[in-house]
Coordinates of C-alpha atoms and ligand atoms in Angstrom, one line a residue:
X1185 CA 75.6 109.9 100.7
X1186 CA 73.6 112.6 101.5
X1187 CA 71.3 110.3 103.5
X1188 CA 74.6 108.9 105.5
X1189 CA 75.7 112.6 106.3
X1190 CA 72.3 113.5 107.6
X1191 CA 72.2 110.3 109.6
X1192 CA 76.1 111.2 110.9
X1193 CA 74.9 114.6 112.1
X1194 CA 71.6 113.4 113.9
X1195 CA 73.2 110.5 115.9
X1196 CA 76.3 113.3 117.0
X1197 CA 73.1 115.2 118.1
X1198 CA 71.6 112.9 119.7
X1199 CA 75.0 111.8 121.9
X1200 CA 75.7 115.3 122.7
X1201 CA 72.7 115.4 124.2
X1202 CA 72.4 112.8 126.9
X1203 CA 74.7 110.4 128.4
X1204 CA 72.7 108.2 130.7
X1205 CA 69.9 110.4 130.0
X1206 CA 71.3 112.9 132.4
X1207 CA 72.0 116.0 130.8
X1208 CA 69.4 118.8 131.8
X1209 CA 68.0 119.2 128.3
X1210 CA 66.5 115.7 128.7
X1211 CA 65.7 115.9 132.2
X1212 CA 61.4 117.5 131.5
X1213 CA 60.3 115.1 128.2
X1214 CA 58.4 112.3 128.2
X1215 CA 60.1 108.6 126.9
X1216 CA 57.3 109.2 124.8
X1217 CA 57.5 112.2 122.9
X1218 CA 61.5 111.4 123.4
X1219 CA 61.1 108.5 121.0
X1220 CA 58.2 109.6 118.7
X1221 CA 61.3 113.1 118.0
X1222 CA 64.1 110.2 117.4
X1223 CA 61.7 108.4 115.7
X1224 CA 61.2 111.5 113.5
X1225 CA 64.5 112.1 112.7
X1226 CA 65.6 108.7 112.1
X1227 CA 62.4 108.6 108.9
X1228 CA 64.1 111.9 107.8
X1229 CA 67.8 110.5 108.1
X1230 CA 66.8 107.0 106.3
X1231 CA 63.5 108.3 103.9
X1232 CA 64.0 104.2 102.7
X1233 CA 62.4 103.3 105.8
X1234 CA 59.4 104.9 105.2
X1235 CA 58.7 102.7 101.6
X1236 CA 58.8 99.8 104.2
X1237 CA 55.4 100.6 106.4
X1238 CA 53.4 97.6 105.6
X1239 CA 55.8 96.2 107.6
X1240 CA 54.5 97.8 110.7
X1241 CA 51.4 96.6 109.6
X1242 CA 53.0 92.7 109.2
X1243 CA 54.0 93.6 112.8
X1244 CA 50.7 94.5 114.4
X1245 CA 49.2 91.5 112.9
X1246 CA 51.8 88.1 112.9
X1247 CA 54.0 90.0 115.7
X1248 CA 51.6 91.3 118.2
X1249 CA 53.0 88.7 121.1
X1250 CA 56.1 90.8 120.5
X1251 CA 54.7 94.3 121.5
X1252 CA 52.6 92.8 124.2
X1253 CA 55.4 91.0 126.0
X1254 CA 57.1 94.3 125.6
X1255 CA 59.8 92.3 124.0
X1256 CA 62.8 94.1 122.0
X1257 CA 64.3 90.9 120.2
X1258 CA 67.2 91.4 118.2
X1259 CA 69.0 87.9 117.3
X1260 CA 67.3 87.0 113.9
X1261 CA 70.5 85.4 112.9
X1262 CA 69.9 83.1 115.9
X1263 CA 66.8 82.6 115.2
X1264 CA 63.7 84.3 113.0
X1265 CA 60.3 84.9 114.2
X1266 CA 57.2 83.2 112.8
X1267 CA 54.2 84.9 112.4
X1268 CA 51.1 84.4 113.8
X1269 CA 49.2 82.9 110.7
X1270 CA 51.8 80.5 109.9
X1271 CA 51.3 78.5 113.2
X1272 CA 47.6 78.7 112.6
X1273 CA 47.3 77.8 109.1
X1274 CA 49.8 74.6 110.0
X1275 CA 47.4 73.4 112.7
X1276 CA 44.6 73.8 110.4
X1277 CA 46.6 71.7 108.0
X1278 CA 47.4 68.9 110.4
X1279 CA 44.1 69.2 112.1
X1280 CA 42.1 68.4 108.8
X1281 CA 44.5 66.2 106.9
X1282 CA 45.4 62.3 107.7
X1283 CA 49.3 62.5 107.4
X1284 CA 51.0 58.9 107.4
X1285 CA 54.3 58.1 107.1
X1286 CA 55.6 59.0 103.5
X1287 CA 57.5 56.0 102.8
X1288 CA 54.2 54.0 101.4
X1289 CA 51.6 54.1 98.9
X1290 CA 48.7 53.8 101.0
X1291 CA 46.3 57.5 101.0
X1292 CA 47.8 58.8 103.8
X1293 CA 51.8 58.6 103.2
X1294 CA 50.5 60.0 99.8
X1295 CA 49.0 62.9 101.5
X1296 CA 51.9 63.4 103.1
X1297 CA 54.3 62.8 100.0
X1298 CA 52.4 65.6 98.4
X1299 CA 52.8 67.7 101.0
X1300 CA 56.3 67.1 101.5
X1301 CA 57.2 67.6 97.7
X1302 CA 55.2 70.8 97.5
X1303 CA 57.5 72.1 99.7
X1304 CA 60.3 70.9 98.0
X1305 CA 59.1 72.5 95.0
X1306 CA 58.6 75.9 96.6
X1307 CA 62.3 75.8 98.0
X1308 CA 63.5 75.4 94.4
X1309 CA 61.3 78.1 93.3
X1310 CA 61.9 80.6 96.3
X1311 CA 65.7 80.6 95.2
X1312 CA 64.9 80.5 91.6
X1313 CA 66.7 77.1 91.1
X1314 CA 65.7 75.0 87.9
X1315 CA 64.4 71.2 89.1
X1316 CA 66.4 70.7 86.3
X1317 CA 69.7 71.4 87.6
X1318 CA 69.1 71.3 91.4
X1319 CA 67.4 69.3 94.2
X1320 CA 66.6 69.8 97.7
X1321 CA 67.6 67.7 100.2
X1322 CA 65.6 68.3 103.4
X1323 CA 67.7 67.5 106.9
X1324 CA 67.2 68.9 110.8
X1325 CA 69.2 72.4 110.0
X1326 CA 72.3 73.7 108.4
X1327 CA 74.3 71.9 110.6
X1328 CA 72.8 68.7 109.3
X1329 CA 73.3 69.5 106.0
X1330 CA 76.9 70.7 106.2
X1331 CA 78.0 67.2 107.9
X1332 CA 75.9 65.5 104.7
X1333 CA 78.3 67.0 102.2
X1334 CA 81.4 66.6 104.8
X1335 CA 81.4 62.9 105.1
X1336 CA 80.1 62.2 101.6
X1337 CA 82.6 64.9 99.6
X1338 CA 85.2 62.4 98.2
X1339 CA 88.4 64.1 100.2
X1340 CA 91.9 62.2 99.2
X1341 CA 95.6 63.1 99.2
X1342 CA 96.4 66.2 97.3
X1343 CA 92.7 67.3 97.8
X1344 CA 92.1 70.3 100.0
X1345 CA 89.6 71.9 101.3
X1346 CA 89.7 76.0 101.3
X1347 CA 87.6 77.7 103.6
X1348 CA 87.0 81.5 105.0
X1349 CA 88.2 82.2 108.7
X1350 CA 84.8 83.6 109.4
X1351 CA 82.6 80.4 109.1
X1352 CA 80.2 78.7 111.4
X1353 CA 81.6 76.1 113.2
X1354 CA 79.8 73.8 111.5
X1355 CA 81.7 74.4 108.3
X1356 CA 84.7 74.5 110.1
X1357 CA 84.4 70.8 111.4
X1358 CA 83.9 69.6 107.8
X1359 CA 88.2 70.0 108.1
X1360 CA 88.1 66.6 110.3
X1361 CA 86.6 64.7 107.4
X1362 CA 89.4 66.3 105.0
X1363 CA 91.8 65.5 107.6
X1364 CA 90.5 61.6 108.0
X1365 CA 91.1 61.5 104.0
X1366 CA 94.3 62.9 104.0
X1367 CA 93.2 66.2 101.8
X1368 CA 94.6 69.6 103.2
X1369 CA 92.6 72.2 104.5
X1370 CA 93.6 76.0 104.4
X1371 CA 92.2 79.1 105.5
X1372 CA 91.8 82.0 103.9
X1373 CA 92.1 84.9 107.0
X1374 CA 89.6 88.0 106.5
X1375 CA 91.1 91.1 107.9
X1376 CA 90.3 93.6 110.3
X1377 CA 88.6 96.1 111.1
X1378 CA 86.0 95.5 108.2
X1379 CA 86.7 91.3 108.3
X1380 CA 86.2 91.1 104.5
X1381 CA 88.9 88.0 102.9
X1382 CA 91.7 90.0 100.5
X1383 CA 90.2 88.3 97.2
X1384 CA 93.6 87.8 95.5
X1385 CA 94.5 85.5 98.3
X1386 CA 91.5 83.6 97.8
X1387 CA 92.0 83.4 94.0
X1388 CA 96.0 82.9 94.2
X1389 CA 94.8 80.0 96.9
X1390 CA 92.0 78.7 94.3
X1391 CA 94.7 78.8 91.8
X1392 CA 96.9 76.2 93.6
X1393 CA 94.4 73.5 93.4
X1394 CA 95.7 70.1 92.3
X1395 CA 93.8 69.0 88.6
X1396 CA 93.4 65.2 90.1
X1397 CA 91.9 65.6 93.0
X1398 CA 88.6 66.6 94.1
X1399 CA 88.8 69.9 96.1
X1400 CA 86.0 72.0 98.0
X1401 CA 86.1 75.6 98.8
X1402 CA 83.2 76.5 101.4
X1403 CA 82.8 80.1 102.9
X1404 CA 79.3 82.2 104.3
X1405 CA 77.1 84.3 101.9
X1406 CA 76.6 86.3 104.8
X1407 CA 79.3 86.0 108.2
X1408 CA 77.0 85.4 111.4
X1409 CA 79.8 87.3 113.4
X1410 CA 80.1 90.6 111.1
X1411 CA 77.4 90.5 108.5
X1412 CA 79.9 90.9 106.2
X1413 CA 78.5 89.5 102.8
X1414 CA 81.1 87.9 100.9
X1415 CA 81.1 88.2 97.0
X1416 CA 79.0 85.2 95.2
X1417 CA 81.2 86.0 91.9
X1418 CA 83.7 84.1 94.0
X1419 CA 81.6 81.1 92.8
X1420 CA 81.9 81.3 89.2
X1421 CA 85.6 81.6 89.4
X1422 CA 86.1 78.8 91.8
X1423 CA 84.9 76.9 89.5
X1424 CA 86.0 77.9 86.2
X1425 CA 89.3 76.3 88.3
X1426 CA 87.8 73.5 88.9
X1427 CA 86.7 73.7 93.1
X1428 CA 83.5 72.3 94.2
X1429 CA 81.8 74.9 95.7
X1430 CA 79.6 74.9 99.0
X1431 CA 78.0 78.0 100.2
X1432 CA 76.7 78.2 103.8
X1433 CA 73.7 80.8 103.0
X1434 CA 72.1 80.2 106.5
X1435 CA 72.1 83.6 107.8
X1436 CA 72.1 85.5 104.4
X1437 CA 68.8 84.2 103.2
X1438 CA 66.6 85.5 105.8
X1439 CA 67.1 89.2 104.6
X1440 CA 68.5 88.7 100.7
X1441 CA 67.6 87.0 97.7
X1442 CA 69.5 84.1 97.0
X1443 CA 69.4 83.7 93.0
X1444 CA 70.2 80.2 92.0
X1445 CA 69.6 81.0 88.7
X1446 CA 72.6 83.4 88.3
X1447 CA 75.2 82.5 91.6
X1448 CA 75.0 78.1 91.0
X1449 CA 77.0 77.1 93.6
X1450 CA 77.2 73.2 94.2
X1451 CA 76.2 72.9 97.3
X1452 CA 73.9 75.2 100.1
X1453 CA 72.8 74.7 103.0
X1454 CA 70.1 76.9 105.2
X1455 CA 68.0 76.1 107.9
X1456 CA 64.3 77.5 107.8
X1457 CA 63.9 78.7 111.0
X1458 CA 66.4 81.3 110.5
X1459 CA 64.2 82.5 107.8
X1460 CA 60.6 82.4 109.4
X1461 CA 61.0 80.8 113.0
X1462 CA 58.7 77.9 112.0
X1463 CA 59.4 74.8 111.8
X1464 CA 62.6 74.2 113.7
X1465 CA 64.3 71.1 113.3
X1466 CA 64.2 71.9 109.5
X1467 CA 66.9 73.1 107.0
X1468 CA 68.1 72.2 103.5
X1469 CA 71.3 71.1 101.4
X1470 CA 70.1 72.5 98.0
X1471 CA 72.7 70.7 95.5
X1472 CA 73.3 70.7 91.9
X1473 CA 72.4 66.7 90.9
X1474 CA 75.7 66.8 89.0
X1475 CA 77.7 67.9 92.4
X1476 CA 75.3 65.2 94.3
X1477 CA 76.7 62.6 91.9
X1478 CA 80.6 63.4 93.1
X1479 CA 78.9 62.6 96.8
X1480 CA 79.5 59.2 98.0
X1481 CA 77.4 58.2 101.9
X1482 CA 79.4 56.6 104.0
X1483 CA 76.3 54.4 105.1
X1484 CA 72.6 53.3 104.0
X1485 CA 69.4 53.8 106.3
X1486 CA 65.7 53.2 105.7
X1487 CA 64.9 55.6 103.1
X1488 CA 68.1 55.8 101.1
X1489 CA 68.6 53.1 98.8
X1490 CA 66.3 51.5 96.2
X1491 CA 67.6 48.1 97.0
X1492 CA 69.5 46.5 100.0
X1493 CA 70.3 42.8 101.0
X1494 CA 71.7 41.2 104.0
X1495 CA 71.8 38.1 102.3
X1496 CA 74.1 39.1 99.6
X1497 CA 75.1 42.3 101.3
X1498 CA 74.9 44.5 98.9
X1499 CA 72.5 47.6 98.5
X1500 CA 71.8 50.0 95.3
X1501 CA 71.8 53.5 96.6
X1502 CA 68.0 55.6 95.8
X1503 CA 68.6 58.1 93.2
X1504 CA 69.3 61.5 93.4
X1505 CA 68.3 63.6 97.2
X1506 CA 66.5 60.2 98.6
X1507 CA 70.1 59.0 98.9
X1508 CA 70.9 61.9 101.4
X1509 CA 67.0 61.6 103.5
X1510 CA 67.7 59.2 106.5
X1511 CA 64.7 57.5 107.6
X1512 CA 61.6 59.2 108.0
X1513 CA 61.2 62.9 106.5
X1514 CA 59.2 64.9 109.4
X1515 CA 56.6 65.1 107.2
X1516 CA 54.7 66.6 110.0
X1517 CA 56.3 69.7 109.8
X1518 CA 57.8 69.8 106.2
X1519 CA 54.6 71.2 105.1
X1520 CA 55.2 74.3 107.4
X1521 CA 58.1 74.8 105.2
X1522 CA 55.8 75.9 102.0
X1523 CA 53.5 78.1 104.8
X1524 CA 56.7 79.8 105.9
X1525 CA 58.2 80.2 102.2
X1526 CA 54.2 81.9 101.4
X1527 CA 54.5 83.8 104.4
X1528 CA 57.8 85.5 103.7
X1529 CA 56.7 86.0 100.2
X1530 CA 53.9 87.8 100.6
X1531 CA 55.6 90.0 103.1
X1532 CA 58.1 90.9 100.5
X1533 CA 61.9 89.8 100.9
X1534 CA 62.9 92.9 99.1
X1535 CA 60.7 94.9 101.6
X1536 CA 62.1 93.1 104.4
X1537 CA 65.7 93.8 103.3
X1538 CA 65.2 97.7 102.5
X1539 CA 63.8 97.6 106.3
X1540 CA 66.8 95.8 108.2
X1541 CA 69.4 98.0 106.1
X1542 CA 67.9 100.8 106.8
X1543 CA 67.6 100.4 110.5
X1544 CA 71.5 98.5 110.2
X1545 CA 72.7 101.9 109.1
X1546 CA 70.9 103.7 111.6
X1547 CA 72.1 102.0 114.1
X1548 CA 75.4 101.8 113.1
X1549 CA 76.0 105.6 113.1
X1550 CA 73.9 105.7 116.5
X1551 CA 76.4 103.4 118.2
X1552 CA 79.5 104.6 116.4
X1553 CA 78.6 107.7 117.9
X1554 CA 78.6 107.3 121.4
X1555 CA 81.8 108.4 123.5
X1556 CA 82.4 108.9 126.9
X1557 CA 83.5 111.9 128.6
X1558 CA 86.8 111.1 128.2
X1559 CA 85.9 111.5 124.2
X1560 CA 86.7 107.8 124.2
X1561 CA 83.8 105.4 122.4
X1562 CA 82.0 103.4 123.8
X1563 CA 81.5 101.0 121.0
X1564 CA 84.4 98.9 118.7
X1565 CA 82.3 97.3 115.7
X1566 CA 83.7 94.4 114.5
X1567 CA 83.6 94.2 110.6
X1568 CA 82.4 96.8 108.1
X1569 CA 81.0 100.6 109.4
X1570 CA 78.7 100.9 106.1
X1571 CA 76.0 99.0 104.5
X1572 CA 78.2 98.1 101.4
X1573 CA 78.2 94.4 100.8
X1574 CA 77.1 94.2 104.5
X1575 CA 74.2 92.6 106.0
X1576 CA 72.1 93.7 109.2
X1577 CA 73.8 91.8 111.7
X1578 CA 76.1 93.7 113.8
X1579 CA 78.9 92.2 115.8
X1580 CA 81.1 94.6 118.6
X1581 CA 82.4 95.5 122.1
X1582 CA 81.3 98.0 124.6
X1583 CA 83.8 99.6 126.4
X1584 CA 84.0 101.3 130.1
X1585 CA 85.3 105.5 129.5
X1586 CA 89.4 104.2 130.2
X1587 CA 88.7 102.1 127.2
X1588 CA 88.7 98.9 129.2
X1589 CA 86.1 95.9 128.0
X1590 CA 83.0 95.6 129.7
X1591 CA 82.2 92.1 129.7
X1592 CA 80.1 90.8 126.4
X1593 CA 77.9 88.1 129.2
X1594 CA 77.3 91.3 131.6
X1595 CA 76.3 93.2 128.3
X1596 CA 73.7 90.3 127.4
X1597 CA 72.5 89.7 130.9
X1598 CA 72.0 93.8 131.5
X1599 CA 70.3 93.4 128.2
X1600 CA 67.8 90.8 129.4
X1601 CA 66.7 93.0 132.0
X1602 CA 65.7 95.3 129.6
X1603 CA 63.8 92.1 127.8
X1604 CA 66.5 92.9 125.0
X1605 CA 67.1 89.4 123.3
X1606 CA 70.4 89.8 122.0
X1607 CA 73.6 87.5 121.8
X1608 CA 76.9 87.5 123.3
X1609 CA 80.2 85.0 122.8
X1610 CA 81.8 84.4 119.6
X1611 CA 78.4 83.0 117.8
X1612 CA 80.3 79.5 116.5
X1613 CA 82.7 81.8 114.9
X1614 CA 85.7 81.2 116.3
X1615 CA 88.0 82.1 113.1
X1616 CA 86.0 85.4 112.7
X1617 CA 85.9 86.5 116.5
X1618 CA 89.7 85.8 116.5
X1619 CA 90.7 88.2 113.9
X1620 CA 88.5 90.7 114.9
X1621 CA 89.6 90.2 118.8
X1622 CA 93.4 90.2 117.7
X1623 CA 93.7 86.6 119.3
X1624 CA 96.6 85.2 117.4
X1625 CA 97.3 81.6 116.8
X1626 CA 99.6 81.7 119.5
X1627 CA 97.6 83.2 122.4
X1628 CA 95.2 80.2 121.3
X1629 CA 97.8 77.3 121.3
X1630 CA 99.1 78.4 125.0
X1631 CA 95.5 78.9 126.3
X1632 CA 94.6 75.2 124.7
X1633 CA 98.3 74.2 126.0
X1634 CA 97.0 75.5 129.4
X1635 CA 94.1 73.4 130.0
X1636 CA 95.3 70.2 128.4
X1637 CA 92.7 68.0 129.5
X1638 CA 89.2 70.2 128.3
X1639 CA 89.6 73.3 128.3
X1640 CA 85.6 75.2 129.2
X1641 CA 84.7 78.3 128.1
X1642 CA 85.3 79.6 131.4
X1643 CA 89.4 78.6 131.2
X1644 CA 89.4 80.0 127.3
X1645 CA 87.9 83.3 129.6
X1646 CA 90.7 83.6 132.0
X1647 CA 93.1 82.9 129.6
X1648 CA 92.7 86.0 127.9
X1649 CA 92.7 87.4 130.7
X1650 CA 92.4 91.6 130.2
X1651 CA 91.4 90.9 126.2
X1652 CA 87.8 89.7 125.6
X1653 CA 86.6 86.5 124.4
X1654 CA 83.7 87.6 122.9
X1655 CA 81.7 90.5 121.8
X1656 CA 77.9 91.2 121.5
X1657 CA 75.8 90.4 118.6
X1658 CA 72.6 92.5 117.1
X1659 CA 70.6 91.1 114.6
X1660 CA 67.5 92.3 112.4
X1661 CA 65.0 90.4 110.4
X1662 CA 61.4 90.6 109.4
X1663 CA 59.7 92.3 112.7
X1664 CA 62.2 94.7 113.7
X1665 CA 61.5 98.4 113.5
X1666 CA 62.3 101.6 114.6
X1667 CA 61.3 101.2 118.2
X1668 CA 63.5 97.8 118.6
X1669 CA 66.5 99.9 117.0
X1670 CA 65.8 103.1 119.1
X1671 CA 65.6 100.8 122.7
X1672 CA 69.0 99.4 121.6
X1673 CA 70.6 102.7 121.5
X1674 CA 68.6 103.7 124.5
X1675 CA 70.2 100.9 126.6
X1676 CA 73.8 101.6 124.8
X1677 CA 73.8 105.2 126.4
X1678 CA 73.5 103.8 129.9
X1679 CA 77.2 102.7 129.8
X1680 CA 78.0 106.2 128.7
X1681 CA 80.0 107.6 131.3
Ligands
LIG2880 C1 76.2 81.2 109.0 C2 75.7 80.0 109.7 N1 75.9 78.8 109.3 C3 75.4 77.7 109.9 C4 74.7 77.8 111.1 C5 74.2 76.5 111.7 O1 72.8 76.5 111.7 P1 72.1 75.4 112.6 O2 72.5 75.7 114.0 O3 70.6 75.8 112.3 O4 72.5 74.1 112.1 C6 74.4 79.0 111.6 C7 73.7 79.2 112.8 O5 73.7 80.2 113.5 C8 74.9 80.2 110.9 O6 74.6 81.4 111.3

């Protein structure tokens, strides 16, 4: 508390100070000693940060390109950085080793096979799963993943699938697969301004399931629109009711510990370059083997059955994740997987995490903070003002002094500029950006209604016409410190007016 108050009253000092950087008492100081004071202030305000500093140190020596490009990148739940070491200790791996393809016996698919499975291993033992009771499935991202456990789930009449309006789009479209098999699929809305779901809706929705057929509930560990972190106690209790339960942990597992030994959700999927920028083209469904057993493929490839014929056309599914690996692993790059795992590890997640809270809440209070002349601010955030069961990814608006939207793609292109990497639109989010954008269901039926044919992103645009289709997005992961956070702010007070 004591630290929020102090942080309050330092950002309200810092905005009465400067809009634009015009005000006379800024006009003689250096940007130097300018940030090294804010700087100061900020390590009094947040004393956490300071328990984070071999961070800096991580940052000098993986990050350097990022300082030298004079680079401000803030869209880790785009995508995460990798370090330095990790790109150099994978070339040294495929540089000395003869990697052939996995699906043989001969020394070099065994190389690889090795490889690849000490990878899988370090997945399971990253997120403290028991080999026992899960597998890992490895696919090209999330996305991949999510569609493996849509098509396969076994959706039927009276089935339904339950699902959180703030989901990635690639969630959402698991719906058309429910829809093709007749099972119902409902969404549970979360609610403005802090976007968290009421939980006695979802309970009093898991609560309606129907005992005889199969039914999956599916929502985000961590909302890539507001960083709101839903509860995984929601797990358990779907189900105790019986629900299959899928949890999309891609952008909550980059800066939080994902326990598999105490949440055990059927299925999650992540994709690894959200969690140390190298490889991309790799992610993960990590299942429970007795949910994998409920999964049934609506097709065979190389790699995925034990036996097939054409003769008698038949095949025999391979057990267990080999059912769900089509074709040829990219055993090129799998092994990058353990090198990121290592490198995150040694880092420190719970180091990492301390740091992007800490400089969440900062920055936060900074842009909460921030009004016009007109006393109006500058700045709408869209989901929860504090760090409780939030994550460090920060979703809003900026607005001109009459209160007016400025434009979320003129905020990211003024951004880039500045070489700020940020993101702007609705981030795949559609469900979430709605709510928080008060676009109804209506004002979405008469702009699709509008543009019968297709509508494009420009049409959705006009459509809502004086409202905004979007808002900017700010994201923190395993590089980001103080000066990143600072040149954000920095840029937000040039809007001040
Ligand atoms: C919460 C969430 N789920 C799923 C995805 C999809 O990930 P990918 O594009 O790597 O498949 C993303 C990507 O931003 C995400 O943030």
């Amino acid at each position: 508390m004591r630290q929020r108050a102090e942080g309050s009253r330092e950002a309200a000092r810092l905005n009465n100070r400067g809009r634009s950087g015009q005000d006379a008492g800024m006009g003689n100081r250096s940007a130097a000693a300018e940030l090294a004071s804010e700087q100061r202030a900020f390590r009094e305000a947040w004393p956490d940060y300071e328990a984070t500093a071999a961070l800096d140190d991580l940052r000098a020596r993986e990050f350097a390109r990022l300082d030298a490009d004079g680079h401000v990148y803030l869209d880790y739940t785009g995508g995460g950085l990798y370090g330095d070491s990790q790109i150099r200790l994978h070339l040294d791996l495929l540089r000395s080793r003869v990697l052939g393809n996995p699906h043989s016996a001969n020394p070099a698919s065994m190389i690889s096979t090795e490889l690849v499975e000490a990878a899988r291993r370090h997945v399971l033992s990253f997120f403290r799963a028991s080999p026992d009771e899960y597998c890992v499935i490895f696919t090209a991202n999330a996305s991949h993943a999510l569609k493996l456990v849509g098509e396969s789930y076994p959706f039927a009449p009276h089935g339904r699938f339950l699902l959180t309006f703030d989901n990635h789009n690639s969630v959402n479209g698991i719906r058309e697969f429910a829809r093709a098999r007749g099972a119902e699929t409902r969404y549970i809305p979360v609610l403005p301004p802090d976007l968290r779901a009421d939980p006695a809706a979802l309970l009093a929705a898991l609560d309606e399931r129907d005992a005889a057929a199969p039914s999956l509930v599916a929502y985000p560990a961590q909302s890539n629109f507001s960083g709101v972190q839903h509860p995984l106690a929601w797990i358990g209790a779907a189900q105790e009711r019986g629900w299959d339960v899928l949890l999309d942990a891609a952008a909550f597992v980059p800066t939080n510990r994902l326990d598999l030994s105490r949440a055990r959700p059927d299925f999650v999927v992540l994709s690894f370059y959200k969690m140390f920028g190298h490889p991309t083209g790799a992610g993960a469904l990590v299942a429970r083997r007795a949910a994998l057993e409920k999964l049934h493929r609506p097709w065979f490839a190389g790699g995925t059955i034990s036996v097939a014929s054409v003769g008698a056309d038949r095949y025999v599914p391979a057990p267990g994740a080999s059912a769900f690996e089509d074709g040829t692993l990219d055993y090129g790059n799998l092994p990058a997987v353990d090198i990121g795992l290592q490198f995150v590890e040694a880092a420190g997640l719970d180091l990492i995490h301390r740091r992007v809270r800490a400089l969440a809440g900062w920055l936060i209070e900074q842009l909460l903070s921030l009004r016009h002349g007109t006393r109006r601010p500058l700045v709408t955030l869209y989901g929860p003002a504090t760090l409780e069961a939030r994550g460090a990814t920060l979703a809003f608006n900026f607005h001109d002094a009459s209160g007016r939207f400025i434009d979320h793609q003129s905020i990211e292109a003024r951004a880039g500029d500045r070489r700020i990497s940020l993101r702007s639109g609705c981030f795949c989010n559609p469900g979430a950006g709605e709510l928080a954008l008060g676009l109804s269901p209506q004002t979405m039926s008469n702009c699709f209604a509008q543009s019968p044919e297709r509508m494009t992103y420009a049409d959705f645009r006009r459509c809502v016409d004086s409202g905004s289709s979007g808002a900017v997005r700010i994201s923190l992961g395993i590089a980001s410190n103080v000066a990143d956070a600072h040149a954000f702010v920095t840029f937000a007070r040039e809007f001040l007016l």
